[in-house]
Short mmCIF file of C-alpha atoms and ligand atoms in Angstrom, two decimals:
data_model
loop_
_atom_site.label_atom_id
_atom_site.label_comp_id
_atom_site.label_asym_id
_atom_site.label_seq_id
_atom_site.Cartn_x
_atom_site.Cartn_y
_atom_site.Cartn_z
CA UNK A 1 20.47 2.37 1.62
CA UNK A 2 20.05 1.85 5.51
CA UNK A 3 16.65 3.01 7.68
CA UNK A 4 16.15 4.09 10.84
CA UNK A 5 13.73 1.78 11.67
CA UNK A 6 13.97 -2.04 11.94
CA UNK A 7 10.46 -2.51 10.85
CA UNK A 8 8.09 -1.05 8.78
CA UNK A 9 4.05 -1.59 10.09
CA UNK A 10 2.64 1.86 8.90
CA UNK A 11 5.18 4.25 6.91
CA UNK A 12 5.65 6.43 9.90
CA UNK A 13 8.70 4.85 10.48
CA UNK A 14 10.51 6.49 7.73
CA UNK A 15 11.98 9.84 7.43
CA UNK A 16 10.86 11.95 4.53
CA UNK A 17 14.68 11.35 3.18
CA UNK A 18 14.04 7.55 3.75
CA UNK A 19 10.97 7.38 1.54
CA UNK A 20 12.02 9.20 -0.78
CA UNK A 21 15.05 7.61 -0.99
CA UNK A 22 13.06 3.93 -1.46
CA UNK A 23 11.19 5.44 -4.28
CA UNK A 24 14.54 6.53 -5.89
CA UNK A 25 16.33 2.86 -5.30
CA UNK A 26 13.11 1.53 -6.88
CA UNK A 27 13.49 2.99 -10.15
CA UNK A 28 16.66 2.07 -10.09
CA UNK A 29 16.46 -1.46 -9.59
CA UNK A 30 13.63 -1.62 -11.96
CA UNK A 31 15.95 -0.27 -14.53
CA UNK A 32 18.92 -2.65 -13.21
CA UNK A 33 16.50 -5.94 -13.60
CA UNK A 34 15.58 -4.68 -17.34
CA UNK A 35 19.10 -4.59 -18.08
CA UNK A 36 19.36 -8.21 -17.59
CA UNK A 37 18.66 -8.55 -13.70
CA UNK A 38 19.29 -7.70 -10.28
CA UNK A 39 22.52 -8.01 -7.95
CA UNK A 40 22.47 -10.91 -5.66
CA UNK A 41 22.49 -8.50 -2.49
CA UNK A 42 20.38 -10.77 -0.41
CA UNK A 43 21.76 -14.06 -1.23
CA UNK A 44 21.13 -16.94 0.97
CA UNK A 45 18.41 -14.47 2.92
CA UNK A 46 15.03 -15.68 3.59
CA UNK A 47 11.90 -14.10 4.18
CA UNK A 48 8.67 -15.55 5.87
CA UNK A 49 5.42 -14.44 4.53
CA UNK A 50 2.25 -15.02 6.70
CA UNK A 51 -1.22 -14.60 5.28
CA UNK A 52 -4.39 -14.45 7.36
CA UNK A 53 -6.02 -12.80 4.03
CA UNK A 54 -5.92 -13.77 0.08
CA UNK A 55 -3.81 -12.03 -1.85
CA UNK A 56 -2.14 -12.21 -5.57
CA UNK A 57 -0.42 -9.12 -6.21
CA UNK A 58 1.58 -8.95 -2.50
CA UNK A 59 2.28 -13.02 -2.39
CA UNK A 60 3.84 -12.74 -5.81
CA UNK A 61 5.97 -9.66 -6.04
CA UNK A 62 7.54 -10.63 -2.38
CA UNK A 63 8.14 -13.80 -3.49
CA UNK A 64 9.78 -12.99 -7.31
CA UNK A 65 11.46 -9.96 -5.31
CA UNK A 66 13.48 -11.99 -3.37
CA UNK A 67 14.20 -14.50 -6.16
CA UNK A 68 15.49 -11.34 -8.02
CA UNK A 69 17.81 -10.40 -5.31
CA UNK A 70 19.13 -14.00 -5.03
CA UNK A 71 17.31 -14.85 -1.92
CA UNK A 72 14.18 -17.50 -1.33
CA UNK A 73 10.56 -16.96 0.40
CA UNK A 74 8.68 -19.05 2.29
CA UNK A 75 4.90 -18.59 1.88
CA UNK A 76 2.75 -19.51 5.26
CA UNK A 77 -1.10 -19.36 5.53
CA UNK A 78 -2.35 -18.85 9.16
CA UNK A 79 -4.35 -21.48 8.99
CA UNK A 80 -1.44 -23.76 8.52
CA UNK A 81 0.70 -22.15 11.47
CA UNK A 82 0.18 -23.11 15.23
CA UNK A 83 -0.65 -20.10 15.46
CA UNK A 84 -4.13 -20.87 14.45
CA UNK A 85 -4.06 -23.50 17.31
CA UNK A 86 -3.34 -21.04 19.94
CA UNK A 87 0.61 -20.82 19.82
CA UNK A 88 1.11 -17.21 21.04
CA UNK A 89 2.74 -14.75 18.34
CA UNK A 90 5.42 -14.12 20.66
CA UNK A 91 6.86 -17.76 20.53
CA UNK A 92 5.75 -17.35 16.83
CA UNK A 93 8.19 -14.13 16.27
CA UNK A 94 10.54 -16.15 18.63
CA UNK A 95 11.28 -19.40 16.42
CA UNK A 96 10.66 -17.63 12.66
CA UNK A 97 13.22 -14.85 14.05
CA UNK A 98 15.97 -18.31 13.81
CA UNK A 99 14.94 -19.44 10.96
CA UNK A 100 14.39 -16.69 8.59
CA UNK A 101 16.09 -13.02 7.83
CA UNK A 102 12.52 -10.99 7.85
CA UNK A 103 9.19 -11.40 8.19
CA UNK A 104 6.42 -10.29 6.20
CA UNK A 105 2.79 -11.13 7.55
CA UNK A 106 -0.83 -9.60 6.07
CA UNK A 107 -3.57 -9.65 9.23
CA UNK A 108 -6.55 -8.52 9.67
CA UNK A 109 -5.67 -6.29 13.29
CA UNK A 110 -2.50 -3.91 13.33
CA UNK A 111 -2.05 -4.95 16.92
CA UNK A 112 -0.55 -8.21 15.84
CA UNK A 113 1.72 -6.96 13.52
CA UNK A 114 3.00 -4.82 16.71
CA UNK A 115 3.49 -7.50 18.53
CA UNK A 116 5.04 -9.65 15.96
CA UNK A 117 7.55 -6.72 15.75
CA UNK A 118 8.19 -6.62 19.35
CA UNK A 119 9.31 -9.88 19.60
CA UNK A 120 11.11 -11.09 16.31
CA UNK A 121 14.78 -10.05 16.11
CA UNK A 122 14.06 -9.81 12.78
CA UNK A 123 12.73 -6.83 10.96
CA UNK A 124 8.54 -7.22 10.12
CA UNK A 125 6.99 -5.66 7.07
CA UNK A 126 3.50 -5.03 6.76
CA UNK A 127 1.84 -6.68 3.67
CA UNK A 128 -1.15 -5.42 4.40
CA UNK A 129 -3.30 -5.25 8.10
CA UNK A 130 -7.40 -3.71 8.80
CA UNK A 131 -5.86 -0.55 8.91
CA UNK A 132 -2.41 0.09 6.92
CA UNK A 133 -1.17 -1.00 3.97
CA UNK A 134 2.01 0.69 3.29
CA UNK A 135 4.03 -1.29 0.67
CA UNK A 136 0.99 -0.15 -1.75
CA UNK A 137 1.78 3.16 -0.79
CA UNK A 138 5.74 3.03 -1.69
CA UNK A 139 4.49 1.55 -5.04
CA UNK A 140 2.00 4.24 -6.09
CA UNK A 141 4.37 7.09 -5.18
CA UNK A 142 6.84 5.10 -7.04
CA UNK A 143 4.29 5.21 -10.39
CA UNK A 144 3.59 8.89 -9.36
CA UNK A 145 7.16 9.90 -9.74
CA UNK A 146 8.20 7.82 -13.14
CA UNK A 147 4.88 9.57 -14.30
CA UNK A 148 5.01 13.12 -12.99
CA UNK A 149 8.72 13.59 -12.44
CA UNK A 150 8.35 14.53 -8.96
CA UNK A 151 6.14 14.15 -5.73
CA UNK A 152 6.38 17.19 -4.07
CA UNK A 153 3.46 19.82 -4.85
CA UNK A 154 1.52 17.59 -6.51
CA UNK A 155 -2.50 16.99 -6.09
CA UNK A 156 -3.90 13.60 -5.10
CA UNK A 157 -7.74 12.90 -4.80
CA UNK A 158 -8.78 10.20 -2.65
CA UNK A 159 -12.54 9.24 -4.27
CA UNK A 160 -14.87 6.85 -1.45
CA UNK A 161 -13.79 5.02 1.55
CA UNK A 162 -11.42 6.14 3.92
CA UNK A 163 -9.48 3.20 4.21
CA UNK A 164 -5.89 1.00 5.31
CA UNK A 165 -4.90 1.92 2.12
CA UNK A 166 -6.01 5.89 2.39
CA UNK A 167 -4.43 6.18 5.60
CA UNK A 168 -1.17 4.83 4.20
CA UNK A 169 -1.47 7.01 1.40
CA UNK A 170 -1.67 9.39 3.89
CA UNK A 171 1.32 9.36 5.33
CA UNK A 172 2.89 8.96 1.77
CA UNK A 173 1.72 12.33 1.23
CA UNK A 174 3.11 13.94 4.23
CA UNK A 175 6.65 12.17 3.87
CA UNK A 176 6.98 13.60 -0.02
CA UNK A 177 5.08 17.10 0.37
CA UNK A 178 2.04 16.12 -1.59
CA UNK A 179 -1.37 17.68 -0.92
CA UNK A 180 -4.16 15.41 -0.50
CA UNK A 181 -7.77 15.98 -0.97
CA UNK A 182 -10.21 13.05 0.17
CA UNK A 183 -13.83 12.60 -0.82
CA UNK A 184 -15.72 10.11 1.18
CA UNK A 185 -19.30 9.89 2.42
CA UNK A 186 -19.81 10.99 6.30
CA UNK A 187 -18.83 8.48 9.17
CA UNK A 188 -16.08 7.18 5.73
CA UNK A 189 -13.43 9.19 6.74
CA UNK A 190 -9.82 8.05 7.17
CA UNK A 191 -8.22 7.17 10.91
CA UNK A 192 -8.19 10.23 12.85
CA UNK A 193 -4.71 10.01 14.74
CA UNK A 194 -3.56 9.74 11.15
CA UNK A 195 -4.52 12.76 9.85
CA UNK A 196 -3.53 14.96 12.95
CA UNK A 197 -0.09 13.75 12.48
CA UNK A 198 0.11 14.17 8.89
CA UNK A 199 -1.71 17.47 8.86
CA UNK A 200 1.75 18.77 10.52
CA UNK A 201 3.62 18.79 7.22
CA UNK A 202 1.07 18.54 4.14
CA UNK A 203 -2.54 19.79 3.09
CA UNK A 204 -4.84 17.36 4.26
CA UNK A 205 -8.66 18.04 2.70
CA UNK A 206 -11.28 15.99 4.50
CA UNK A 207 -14.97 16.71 2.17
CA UNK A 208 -17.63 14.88 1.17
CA UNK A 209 -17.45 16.29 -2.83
CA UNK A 210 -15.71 14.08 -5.22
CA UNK A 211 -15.46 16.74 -7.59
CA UNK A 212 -13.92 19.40 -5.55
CA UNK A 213 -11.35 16.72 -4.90
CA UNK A 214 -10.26 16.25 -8.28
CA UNK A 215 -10.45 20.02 -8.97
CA UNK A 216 -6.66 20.80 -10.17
CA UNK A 217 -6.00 17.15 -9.32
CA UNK A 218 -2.86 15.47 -10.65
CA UNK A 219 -3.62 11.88 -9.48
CA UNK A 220 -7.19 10.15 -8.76
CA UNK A 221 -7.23 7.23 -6.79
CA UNK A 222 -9.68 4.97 -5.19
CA UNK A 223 -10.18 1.53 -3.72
CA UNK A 224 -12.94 -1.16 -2.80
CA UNK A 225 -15.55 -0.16 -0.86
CA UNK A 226 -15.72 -3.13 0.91
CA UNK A 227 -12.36 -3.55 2.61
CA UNK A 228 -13.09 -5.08 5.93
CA UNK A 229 -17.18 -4.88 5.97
CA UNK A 230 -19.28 -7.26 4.17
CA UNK A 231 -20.68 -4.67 0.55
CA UNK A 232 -24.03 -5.43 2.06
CA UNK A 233 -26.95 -2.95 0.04
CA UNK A 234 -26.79 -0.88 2.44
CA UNK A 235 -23.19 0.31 2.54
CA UNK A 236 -23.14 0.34 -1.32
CA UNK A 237 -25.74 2.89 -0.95
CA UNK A 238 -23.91 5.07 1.39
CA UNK A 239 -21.01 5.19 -2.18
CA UNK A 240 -23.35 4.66 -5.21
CA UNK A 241 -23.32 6.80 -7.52
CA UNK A 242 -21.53 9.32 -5.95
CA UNK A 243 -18.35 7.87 -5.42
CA UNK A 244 -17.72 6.15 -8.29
CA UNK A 245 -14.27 7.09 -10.33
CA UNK A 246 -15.60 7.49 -13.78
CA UNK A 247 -15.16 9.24 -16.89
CA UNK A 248 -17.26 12.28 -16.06
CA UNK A 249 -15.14 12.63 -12.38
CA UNK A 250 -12.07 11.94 -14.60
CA UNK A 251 -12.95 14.92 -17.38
CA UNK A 252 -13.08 17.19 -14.06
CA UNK A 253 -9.48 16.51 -13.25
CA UNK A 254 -6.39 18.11 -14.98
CA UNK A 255 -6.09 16.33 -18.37
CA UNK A 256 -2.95 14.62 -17.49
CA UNK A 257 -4.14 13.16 -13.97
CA UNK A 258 -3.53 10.06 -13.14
CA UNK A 259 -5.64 7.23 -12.61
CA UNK A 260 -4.45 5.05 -9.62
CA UNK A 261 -6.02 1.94 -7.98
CA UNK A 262 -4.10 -0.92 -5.38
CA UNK A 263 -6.51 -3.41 -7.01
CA UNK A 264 -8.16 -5.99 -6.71
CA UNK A 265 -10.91 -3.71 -8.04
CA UNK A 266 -14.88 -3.72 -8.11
CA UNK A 267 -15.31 -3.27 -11.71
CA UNK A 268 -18.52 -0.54 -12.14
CA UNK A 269 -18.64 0.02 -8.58
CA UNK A 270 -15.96 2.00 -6.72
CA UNK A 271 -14.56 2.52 -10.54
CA UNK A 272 -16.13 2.16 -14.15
CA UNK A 273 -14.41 -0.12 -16.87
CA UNK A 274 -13.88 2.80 -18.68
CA UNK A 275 -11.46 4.46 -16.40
CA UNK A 276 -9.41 1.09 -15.15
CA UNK A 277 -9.21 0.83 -18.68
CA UNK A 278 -8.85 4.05 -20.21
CA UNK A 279 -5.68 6.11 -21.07
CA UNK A 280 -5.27 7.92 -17.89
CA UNK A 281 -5.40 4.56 -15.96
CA UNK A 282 -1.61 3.06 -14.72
CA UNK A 283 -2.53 0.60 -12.70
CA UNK A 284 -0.74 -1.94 -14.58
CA UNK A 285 2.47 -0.15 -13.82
CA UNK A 286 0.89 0.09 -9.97
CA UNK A 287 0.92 -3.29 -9.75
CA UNK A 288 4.46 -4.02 -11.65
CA UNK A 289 5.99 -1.24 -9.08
CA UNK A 290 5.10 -3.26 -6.17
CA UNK A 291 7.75 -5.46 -7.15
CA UNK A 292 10.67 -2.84 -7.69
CA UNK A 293 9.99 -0.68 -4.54
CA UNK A 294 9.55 -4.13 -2.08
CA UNK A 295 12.94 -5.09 -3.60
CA UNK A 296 14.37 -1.82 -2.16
CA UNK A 297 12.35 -2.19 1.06
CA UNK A 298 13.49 -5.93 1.43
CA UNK A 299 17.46 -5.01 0.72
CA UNK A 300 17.22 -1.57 3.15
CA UNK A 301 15.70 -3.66 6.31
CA UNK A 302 17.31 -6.85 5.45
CA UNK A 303 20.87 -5.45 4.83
CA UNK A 304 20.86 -2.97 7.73
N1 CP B 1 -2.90 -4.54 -3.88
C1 CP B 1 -2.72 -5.69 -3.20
O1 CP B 1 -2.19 -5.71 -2.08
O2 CP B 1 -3.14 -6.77 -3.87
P1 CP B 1 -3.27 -8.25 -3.28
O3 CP B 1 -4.39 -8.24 -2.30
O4 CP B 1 -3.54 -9.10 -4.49
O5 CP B 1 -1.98 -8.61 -2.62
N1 NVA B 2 -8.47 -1.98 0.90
C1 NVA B 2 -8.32 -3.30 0.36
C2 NVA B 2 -6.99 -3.44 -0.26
C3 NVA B 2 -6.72 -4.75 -0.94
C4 NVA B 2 -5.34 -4.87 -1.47
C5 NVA B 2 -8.53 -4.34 1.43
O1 NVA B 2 -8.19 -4.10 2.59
O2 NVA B 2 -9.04 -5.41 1.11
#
């Protein structure tokens, strides 16, 4: 499938068609690769992956998704690049835009992901910045489909901080018609701009109650509460107890919700062993989706 956009930094990019259509391709190439594996599509193509941040879950699916789809990655850290010596990211986008067929980077500010964009010819995917995170996004609506059967009209409860990855679920919601309740402490809530846009085609509730958010809830979902602050005492106060996914929160949801989390997670803090764990919990499948639905995001930009 072809996009619209040349780049994908936040999921705003897409068309409601064009997500959708992602999640669809993802299934199937997830079924295609359990058949016995993956067309070649992006043979001989390269991708450049830039970390200024650790990560296992993004570095490896990128990297075995392109292997799958007979193409190679090269994995950068920041600290190797020249970048980290002052070269400017526009030479940066410049020279890896001749080298390479896309670039993926994970940064702490958006603003550099913008202006990688601007200047490589080549399309730029965000793996992750202070304040999106979409590829985690195409992977949980991914899980939510195989699991549900369908997106739109469905109930998602955002439980604690109002996050990258809560403003890119976000947007998720608004591209596939899913209403989205989100429970955080005051002064927690998700980007502003984000949720005036998105509040033009889905329910957006902003409250401070995790269990009116997971009241007729078909998915719960949460994340760290420590994305881009130190989890001083302090801030864990502003979340403990009240925002912690457990199994009392999850008895208050629809018995066949969902349990959703990007991971890497604070085990008994933002969520108790006993959910992660439990039989509502599919983050394993989360995790496995990245894989599938970056394979369809990788072929769409790359083979535009
Ligand atoms: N969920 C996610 O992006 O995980 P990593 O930080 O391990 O890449
Ligand atoms: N919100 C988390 C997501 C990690 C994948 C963070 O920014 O660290």
């Amino acid at each position: 499938m072809k996009l619209k956009t040349k780049d994908l930094l936040t999921l705003a990019e897409l068309t409601p068609k064009e997500f959708v259509g992602l999640i669809d391709e993802s299934i199937k190439l997830k079924k295609e690769l359990k058949k016995g594996g993956n067309k070649s599509v992006l043979k001989n193509k390269t991708l450049t992956m830039i970390f200024q941040k650790p990560s296992t879950r993004t570095r490896v699916s990128f990297e075995v998704g392109m292997y799958h789809l007979g193409g190679h990655a090269v994995n950068l850290s920041s600290n190797d690049m020249q970048l980290s010596r002052g070269e400017s990211v526009e030479d940066t986008a410049k020279t890896l835009s001749r080298y390479t067929d896309c670039i993926m980077a994970r940064v702490y500010e958006h603003d550099l992901l913008e202006k990688l964009a601007k200047h490589a010819s080549v399309p730029v995917i965000n793996g992750l910045s202070d304040t999106f995170h979409p590829c985690q996004i195409l992977a949980d609506f991914m899980t939510i489909k195989e699991k549900k059967k369908k997106l739109k009209g469905l109930k998602i409860a955002w439980i604690g901080d109002g996050n990258n990855v809560c403003n890119s679920m976000i947007y998720g919601a608004a591209l596939s018609g899913v209403n989205i309740s989100i429970a955080t402490p005051k002064g927690f809530e998700p980007d502003k701009t984000v949720i005036k846009e998105a509040k033009k085609t889905t329910n957006i509730e902003l409250i401070t109650d995790p269990f009116v958010a997971t009241k007729n809830a078909d998915v719960v979902v949460t994340d760290t509460f420590s994305s881009i602050h130190n989890l001083d005492k302090k801030r864990l106060q502003k979340f403990l107890p009240k925002y912690q996914v457990n199994d009392k929160l999850m008895k208050s949801t629809e018995k066949d919700a969902i349990f959703l989390h990007c991971l890497p997670a604070k085990r008994e803090q933002e969520v108790t062993s006993s959910v992660i764990d439990g039989s509502q919990s599919v983050v394993w499948d989360e995790a496995e989706n990245r894989l599938h639905t970056q394979k369809a995001l990788l072929a769409a930009l790359i083979c535009a």
